[in-house]
Short mmCIF file of C-alpha atoms in Angstrom, two decimals:
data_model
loop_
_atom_site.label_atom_id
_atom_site.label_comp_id
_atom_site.label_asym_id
_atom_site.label_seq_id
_atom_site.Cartn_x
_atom_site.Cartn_y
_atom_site.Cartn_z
CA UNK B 242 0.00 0.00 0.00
CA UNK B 243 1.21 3.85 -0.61
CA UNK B 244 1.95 5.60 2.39
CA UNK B 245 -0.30 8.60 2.48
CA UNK B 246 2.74 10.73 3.41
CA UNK B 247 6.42 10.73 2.57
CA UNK B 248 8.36 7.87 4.18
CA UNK B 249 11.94 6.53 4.31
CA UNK B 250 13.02 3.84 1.78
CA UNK B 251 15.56 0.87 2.52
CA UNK B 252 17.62 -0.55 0.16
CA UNK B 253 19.62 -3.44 0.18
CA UNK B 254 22.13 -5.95 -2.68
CA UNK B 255 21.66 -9.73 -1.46
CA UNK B 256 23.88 -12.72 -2.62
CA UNK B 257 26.48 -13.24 -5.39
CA UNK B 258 26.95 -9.32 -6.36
CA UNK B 259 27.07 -9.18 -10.57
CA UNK B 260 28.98 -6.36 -12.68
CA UNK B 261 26.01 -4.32 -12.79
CA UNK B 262 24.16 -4.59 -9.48
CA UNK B 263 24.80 -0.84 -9.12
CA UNK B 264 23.51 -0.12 -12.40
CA UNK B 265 20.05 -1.84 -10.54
CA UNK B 266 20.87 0.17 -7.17
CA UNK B 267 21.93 3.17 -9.78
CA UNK B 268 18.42 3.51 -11.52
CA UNK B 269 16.40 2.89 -8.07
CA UNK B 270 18.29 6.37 -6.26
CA UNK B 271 18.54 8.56 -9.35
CA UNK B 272 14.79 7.70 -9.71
CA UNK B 273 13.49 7.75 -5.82
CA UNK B 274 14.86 11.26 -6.15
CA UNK B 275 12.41 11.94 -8.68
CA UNK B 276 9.79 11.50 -5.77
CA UNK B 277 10.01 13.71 -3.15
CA UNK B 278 6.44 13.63 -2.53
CA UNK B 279 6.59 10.02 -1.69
CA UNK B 280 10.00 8.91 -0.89
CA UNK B 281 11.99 11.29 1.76
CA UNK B 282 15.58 9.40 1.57
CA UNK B 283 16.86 6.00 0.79
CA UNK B 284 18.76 4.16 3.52
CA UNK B 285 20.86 1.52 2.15
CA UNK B 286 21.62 -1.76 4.50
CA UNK B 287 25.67 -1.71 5.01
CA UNK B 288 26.25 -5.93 3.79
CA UNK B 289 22.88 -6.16 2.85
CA UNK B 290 19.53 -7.63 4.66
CA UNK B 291 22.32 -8.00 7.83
CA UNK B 292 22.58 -3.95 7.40
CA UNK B 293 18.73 -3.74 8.75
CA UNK B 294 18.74 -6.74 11.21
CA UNK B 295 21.84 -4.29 13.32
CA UNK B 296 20.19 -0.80 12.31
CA UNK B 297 23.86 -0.06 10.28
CA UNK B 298 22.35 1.40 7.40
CA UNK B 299 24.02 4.05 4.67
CA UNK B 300 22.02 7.99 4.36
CA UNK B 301 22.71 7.86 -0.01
CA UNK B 302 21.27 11.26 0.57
CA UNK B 303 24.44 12.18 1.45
CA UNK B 304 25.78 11.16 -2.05
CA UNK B 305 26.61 13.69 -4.92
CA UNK B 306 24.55 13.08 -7.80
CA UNK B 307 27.65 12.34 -9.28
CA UNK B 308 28.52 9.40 -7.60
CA UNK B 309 25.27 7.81 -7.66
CA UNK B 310 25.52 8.35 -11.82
CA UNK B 311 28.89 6.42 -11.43
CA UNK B 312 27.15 3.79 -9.96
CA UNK B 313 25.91 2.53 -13.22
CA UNK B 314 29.48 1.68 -14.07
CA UNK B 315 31.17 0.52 -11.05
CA UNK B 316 31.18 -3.15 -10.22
CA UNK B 317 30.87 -5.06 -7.43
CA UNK B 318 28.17 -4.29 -4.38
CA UNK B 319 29.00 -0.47 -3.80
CA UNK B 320 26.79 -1.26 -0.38
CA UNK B 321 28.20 -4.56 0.72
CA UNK B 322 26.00 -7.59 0.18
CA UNK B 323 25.44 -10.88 1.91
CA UNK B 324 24.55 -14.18 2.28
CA UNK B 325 22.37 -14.27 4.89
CA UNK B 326 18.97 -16.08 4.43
CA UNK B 327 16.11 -15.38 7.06
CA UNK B 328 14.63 -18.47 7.56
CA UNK B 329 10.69 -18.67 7.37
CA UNK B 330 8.23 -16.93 9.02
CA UNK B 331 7.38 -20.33 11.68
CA UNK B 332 10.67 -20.65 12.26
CA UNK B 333 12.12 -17.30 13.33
CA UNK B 334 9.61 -14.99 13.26
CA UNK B 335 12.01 -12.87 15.54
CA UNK B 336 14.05 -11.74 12.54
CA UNK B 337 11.21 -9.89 10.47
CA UNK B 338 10.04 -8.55 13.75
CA UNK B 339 13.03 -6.91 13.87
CA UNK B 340 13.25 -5.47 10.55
CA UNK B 341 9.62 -4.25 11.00
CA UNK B 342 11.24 -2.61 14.18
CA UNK B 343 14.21 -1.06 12.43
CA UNK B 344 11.59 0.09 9.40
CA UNK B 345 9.45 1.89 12.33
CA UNK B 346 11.72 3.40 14.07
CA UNK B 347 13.31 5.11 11.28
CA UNK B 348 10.08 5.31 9.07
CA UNK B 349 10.77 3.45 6.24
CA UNK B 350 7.74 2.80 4.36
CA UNK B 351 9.45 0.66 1.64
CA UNK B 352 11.84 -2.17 0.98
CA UNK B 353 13.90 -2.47 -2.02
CA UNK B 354 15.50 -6.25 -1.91
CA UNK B 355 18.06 -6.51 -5.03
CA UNK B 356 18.73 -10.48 -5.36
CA UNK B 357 17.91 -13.83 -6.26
CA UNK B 358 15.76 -16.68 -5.81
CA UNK B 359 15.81 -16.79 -1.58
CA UNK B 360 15.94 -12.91 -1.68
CA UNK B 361 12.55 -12.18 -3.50
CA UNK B 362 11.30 -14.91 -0.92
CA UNK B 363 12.40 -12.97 2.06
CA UNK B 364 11.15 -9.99 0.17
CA UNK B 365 7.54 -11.52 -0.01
CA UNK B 366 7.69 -12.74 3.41
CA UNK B 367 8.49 -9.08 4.82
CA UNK B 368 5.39 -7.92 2.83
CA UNK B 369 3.56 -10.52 4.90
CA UNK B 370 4.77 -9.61 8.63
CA UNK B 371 3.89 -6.31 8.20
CA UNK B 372 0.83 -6.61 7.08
CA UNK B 373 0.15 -9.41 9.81
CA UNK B 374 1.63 -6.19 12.20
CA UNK B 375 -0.28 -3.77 11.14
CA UNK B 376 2.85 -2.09 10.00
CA UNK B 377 2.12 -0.58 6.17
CA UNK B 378 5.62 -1.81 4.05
CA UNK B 379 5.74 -1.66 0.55
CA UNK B 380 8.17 -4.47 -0.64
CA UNK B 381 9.67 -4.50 -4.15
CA UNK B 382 12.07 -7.40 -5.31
CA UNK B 383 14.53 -5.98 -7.93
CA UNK B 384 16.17 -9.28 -10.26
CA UNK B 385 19.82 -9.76 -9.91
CA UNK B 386 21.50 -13.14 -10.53
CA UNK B 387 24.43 -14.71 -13.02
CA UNK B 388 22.75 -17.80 -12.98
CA UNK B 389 19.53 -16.42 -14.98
CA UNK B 390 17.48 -18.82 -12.96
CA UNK B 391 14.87 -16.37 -11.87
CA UNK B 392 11.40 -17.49 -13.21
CA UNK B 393 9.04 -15.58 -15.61
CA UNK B 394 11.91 -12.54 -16.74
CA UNK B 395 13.14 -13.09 -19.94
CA UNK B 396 16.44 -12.94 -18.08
CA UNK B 397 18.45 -11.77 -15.36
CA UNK B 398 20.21 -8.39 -15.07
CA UNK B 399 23.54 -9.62 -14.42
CA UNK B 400 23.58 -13.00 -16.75
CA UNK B 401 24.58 -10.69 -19.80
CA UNK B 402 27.46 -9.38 -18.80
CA UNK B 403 28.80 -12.53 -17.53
CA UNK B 404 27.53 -14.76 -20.58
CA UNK B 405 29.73 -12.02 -22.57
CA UNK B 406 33.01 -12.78 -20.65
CA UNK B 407 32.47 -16.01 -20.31
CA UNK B 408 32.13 -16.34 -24.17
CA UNK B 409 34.63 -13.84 -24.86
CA UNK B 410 37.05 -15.83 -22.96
CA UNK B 411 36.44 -18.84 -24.42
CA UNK B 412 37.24 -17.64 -27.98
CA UNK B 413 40.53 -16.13 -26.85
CA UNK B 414 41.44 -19.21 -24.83
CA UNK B 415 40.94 -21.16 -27.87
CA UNK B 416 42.92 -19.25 -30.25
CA UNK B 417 45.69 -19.74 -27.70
CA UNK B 418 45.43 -23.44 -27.41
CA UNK B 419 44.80 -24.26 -30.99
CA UNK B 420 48.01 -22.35 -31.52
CA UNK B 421 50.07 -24.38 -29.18
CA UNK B 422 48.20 -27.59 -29.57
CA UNK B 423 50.84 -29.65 -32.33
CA UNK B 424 53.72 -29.65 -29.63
CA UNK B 425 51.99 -28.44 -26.33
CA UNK B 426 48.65 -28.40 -24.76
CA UNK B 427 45.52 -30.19 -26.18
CA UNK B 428 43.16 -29.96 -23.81
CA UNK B 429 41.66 -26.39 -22.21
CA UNK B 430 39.21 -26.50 -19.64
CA UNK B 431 37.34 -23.55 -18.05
CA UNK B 432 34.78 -23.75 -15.34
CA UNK B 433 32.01 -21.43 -14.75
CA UNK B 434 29.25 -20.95 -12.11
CA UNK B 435 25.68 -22.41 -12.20
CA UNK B 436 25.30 -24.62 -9.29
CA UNK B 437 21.55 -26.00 -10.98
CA UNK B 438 21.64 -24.13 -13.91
CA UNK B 439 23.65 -24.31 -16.75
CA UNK B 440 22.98 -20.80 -18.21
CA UNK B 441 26.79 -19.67 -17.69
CA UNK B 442 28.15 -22.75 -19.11
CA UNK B 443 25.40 -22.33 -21.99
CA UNK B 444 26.88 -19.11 -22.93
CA UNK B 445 30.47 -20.26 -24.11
CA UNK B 446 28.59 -21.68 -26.93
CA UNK B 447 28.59 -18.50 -28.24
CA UNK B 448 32.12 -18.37 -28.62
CA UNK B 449 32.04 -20.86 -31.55
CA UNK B 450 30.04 -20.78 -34.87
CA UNK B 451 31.37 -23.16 -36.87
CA UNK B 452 31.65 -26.73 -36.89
CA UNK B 453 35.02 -27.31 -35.12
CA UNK B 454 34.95 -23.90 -32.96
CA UNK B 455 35.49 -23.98 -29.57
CA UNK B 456 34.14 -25.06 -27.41
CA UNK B 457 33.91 -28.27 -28.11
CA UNK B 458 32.00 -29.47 -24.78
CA UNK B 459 29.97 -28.41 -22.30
CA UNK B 460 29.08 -29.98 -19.49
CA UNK B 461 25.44 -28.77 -18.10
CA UNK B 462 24.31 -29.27 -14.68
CA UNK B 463 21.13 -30.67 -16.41
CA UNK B 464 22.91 -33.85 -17.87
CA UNK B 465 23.94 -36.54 -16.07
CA UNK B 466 28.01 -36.22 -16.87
CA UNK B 467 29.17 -40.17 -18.03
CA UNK B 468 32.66 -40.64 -17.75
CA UNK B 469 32.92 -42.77 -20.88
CA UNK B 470 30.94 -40.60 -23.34
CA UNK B 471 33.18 -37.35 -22.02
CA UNK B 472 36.26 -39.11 -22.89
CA UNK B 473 35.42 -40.71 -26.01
CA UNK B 474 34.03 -36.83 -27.15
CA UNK B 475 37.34 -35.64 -25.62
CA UNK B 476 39.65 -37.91 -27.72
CA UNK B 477 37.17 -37.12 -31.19
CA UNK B 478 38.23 -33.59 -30.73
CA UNK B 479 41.54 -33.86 -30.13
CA UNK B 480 42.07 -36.30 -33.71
CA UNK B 481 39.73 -33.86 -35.61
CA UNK B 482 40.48 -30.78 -34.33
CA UNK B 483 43.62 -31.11 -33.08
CA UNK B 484 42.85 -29.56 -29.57
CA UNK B 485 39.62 -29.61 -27.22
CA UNK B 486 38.21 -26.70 -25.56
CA UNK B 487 35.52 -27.95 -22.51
CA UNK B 488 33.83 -25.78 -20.65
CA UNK B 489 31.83 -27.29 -17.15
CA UNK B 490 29.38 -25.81 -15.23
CA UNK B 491 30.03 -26.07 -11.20
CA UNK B 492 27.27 -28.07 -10.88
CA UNK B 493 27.85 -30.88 -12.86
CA UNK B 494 26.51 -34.14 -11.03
CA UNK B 495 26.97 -37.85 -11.24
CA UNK B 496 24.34 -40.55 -12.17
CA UNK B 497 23.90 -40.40 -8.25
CA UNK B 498 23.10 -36.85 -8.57
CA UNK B 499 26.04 -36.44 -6.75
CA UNK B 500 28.24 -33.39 -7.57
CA UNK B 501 31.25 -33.64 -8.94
CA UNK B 502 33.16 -31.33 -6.54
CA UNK B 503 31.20 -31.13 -3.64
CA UNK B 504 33.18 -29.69 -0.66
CA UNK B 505 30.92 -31.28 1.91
CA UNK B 506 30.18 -27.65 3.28
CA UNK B 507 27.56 -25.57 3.15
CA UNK B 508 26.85 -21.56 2.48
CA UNK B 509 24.96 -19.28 4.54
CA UNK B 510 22.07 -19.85 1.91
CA UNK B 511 22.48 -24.03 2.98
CA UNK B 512 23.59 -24.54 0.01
CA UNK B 513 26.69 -27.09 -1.02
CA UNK B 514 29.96 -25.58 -1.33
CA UNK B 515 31.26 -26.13 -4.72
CA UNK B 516 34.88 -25.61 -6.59
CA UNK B 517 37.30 -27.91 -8.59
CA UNK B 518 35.33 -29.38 -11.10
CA UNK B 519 37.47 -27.73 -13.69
CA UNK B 520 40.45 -29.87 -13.01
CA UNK B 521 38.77 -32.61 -11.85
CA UNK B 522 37.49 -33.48 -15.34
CA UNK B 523 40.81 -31.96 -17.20
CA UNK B 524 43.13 -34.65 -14.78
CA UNK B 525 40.97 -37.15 -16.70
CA UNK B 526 42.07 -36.70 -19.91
CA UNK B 527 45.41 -36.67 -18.69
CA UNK B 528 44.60 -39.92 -16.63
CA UNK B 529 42.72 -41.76 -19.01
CA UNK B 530 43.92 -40.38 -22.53
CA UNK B 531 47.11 -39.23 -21.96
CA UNK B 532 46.74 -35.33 -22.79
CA UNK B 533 48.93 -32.61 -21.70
CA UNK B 534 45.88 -30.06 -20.46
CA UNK B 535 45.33 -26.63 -18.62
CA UNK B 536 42.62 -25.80 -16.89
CA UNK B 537 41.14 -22.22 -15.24
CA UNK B 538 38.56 -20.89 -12.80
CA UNK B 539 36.33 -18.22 -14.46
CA UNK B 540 35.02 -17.61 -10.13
CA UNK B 541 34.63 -14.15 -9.36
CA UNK B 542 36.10 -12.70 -12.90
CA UNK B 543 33.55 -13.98 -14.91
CA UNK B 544 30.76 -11.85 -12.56
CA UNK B 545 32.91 -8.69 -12.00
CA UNK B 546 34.34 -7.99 -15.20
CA UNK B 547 32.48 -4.58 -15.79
CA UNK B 548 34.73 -3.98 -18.20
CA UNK B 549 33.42 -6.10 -20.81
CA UNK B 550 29.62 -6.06 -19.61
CA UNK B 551 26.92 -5.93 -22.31
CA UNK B 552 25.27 -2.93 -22.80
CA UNK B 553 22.19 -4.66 -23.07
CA UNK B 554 22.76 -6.03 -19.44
CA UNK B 555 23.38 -2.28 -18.08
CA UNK B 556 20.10 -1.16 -19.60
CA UNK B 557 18.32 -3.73 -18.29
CA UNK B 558 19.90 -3.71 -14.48
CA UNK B 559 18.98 0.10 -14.13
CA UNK B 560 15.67 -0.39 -15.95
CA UNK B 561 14.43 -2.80 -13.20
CA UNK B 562 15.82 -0.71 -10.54
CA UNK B 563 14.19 2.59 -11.74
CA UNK B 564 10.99 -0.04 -12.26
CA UNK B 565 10.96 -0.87 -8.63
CA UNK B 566 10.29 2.70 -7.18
CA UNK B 567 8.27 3.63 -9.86
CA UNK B 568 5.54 0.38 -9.18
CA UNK B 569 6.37 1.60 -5.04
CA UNK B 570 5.03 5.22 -5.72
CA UNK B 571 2.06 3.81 -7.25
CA UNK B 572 1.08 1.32 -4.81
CA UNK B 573 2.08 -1.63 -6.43
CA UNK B 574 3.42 -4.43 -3.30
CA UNK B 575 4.95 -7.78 -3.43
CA UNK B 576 5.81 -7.57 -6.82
CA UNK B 577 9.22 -7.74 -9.24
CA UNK B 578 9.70 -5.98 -12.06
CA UNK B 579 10.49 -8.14 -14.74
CA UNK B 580 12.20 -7.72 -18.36
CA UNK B 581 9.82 -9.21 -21.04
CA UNK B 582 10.76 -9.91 -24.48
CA UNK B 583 8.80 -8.45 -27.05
CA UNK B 584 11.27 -10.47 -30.34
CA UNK B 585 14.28 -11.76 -31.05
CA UNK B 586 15.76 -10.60 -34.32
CA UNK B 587 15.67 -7.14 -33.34
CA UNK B 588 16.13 -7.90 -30.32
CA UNK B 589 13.54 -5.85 -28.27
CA UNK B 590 12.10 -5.52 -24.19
CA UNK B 591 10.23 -4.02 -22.26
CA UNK B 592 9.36 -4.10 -18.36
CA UNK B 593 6.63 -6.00 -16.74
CA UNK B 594 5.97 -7.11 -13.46
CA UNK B 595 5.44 -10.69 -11.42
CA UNK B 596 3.75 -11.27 -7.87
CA UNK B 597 6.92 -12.49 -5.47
CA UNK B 598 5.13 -15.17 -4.46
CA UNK B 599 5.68 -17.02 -8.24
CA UNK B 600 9.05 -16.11 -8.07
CA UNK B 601 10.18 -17.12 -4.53
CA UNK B 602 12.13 -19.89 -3.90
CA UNK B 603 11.66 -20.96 -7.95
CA UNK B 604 14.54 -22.05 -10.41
CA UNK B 605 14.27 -21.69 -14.13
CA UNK B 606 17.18 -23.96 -15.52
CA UNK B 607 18.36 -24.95 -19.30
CA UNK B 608 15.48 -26.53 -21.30
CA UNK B 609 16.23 -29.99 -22.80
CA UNK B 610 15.50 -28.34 -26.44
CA UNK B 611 18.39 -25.73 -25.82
CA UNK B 612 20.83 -28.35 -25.55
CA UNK B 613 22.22 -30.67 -28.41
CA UNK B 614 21.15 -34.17 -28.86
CA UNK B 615 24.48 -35.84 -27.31
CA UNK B 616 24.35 -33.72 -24.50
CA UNK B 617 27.63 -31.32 -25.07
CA UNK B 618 26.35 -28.35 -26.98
CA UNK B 619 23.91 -25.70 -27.32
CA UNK B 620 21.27 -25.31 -29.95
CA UNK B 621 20.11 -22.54 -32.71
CA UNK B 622 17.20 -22.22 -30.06
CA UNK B 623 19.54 -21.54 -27.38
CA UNK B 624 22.02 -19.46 -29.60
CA UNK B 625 18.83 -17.27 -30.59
CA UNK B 626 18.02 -16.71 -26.78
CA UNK B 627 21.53 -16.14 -25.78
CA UNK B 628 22.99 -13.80 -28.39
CA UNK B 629 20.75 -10.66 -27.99
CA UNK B 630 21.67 -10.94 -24.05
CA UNK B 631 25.66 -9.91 -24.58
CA UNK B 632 24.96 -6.99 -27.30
CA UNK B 633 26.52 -3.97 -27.18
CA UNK B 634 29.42 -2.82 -25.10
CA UNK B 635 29.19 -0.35 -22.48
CA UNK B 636 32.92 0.40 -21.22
CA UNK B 637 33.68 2.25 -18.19
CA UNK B 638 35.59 5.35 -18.32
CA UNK B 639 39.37 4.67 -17.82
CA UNK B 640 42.08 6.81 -16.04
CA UNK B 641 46.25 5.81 -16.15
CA UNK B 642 44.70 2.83 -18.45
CA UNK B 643 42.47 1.38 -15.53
CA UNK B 644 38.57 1.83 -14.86
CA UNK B 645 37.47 4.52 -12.86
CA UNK B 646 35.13 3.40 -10.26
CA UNK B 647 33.71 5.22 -7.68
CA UNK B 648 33.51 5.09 -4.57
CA UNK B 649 30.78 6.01 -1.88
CA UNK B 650 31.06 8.33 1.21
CA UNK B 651 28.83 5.62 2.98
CA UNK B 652 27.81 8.24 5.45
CA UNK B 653 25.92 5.88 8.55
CA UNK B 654 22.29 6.46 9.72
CA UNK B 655 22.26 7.48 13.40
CA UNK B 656 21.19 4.40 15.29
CA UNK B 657 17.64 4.58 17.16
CA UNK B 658 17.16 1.57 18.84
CA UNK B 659 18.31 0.60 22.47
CA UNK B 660 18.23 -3.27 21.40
CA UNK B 661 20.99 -4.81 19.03
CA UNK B 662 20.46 -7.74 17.18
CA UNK B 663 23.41 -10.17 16.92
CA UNK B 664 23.69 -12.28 13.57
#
């Protein structure tokens, strides 16, 4: 519901932060500015939803108008983010009680929640304790995720500019092993996130458009990885080719379902601690085939590397954050803005919006038709719904041949509340 006078807004970056999560938080404060009438200042949590729980929140009123436009271009999360998943309302109904104490005290009438999956659940479940308090809290999900796994959006700010570097990366890495390959390495083998989905890994397909382009496998979390059928595929692409290029999704499982690298650990979000897939699969070769091989991490590069982000992706990040306040100031609650494609081949969107409810907690992975036959490629369908995604460049502006990010003042809101809450 709208507050019927000005009110306080919070603001805060959950999970995994992307190259253009500030474009998102960018678009949301140049716009809330827009709306005096409705929105008095934006508070920003300091390390996200953890920011609100301990009343350590950031005044961005107290940023210059040119450091909030900077935003847009500056990677990482410019307010701290983190994993920190509230568990549900049954369970610990003590943690949205506090956030609906923080919100009171400093009369916030709306919550901005820039994440994923778990965050546009907690989102939806702070919409319900307040109304179950009888405190009015308008609560806005804004999409962020590389894995592109958020239902109902066409995609997920975030997943373009990733896609691109991951692709981008791949053709370069090829050029480099297919030069060396006669005398020296003939097997290359990148991994990427996507712990369910194989979006990321999906992308390198791009690289290649040939028959014989790299890469020459990929390994999705949606198909059961055989040992055999890798290695025969392996060794035809080494005697054709001359080299192999694979590129392997984190979340590549077993025919136990097993993962392939699981650390035994968890994250904060209770979810299983992955990493070493990459040479995991590339010591096979060796093991089994013989191959001299190399093997990287794409890890945090492949999701930070604003330097090569898709301009598409930057439009679309501040577009759903300038969509969130604008749905807030006209009552809409419990919703997500959403980017909805409108075609292909020229590639056009627009904005729409989905309840939270159909988005919480929900995982959109890679559809069997996007993937080739034998299980180590992508499709035209899947090249047609990828390529649009990475279009465009969008570089940063560079000083002494580095990019010029800013920085915030990250001036603190004065604390209120007697009571601390300890995570």
């Amino acid at each position: 519901m709208k507050p019927s006078s000005p009110k306080n807004a919070f603001y805060a970056q959950s999970g995994g932060v992307t190259a253009v999560i500030n474009a998102s938080a960018c678009g949301l404060l140049e716009t809330a500015r827009k709306y005096p009438k409705h929105i008095k200042k934006v508070y920003a949590g300091r390390h996200g939803i953890i920011g609100a729980l301990t009343e350590d929140m950031i005044d961005t009123s107290k940023e210059s108008v040119a450091t909030l436009r900077g935003l847009r271009y500056t990677p990482g999360g410019a307010f701290g983010s983190a994993r920190y998943k509230l568990a549900g309302l049954d369970k610990n109904r003590t943690q949205y009680e506090r956030l609906i104490e923080v919100f009171r005290a400093h009369d916030i009438g709306y919550f901005f929640y820039n994440g994923g999956n778990d965050s546009m659940d907690t989102a939806h479940k702070v919409s319900e304790i307040g109304a179950q308090l009888g405190f009015p809290i308008t609560c806005i999900g804004v999409p962020k995720t590389v894995d592109n796994d958020l239902p109902i959006t066409d995609c997920c700010p975030g997943f373009g500019s990733a896609a691109k570097y991951i692709a981008v990366s791949t053709r370069e890495a090829a050029l480099d092993v297919s030069s060396m390959a006669r005398t020296s390495t003939k097997v290359f083998v990148l991994e990427v996130m996507g712990r369910h989905a194989g979006w990321m890994a999906a992308a390198a397909g791009l690289a290649g458009s040939k028959v014989g382009d790299a890469p020459h496998i990929i390994l999705f979390p949606e198909i059961t990885f055989e040992r055999e059928r890798f290695l025969a595929k392996v060794k035809h692409s080494v005697e054709k080719f001359g080299y192999c290029v694979v590129v392997v999704s984190e979340g590549v499982r077993d025919a136990d379902g097993k993962f392939l690298a699981e650390a035994g650990t968890k994250d904060a979000f209770g979810h299983s601690q992955l990493g070493g897939v990459g040479p995991l699969v590339a010591q096979m070769t060796q093991q089994f085939l013989g191959y001299k091989f190399h093997w990287a991490v794409a890890d945090y590069l492949q999701r930070s590397g604003r330097h090569i982000a898709s301009k598409v992706d930057v439009e679309q990040a501040y577009a759903v954050g300038k969509a969130a306040v604008e749905f807030a100031v006209k009552g809409k609650n419990a919703v997500m803005p959403v980017i909805v494609r409108k075609s292909s081949k020229p590639y056009r969107w627009t904005i729409g919006e989905a309840p939270l409810s159909a988005v919480a907690n929900q995982e959109k992975k890679v559809p069997r038709h996007y993937i080739t036959k034998d299980g180590f490629g992508i499709t035209a369908a899947c090249r047609q719904y990828l390529a649009p995604l990475i279009g465009g460049e969008d570089y940063p502006p560079y000083s002494g041949g580095l990019p010029a990010y800013v920085a915030l003042k990250g001036v603190g809101v004065p604390k209120l509340l007697k009571t601390k809450f300890v995570i």
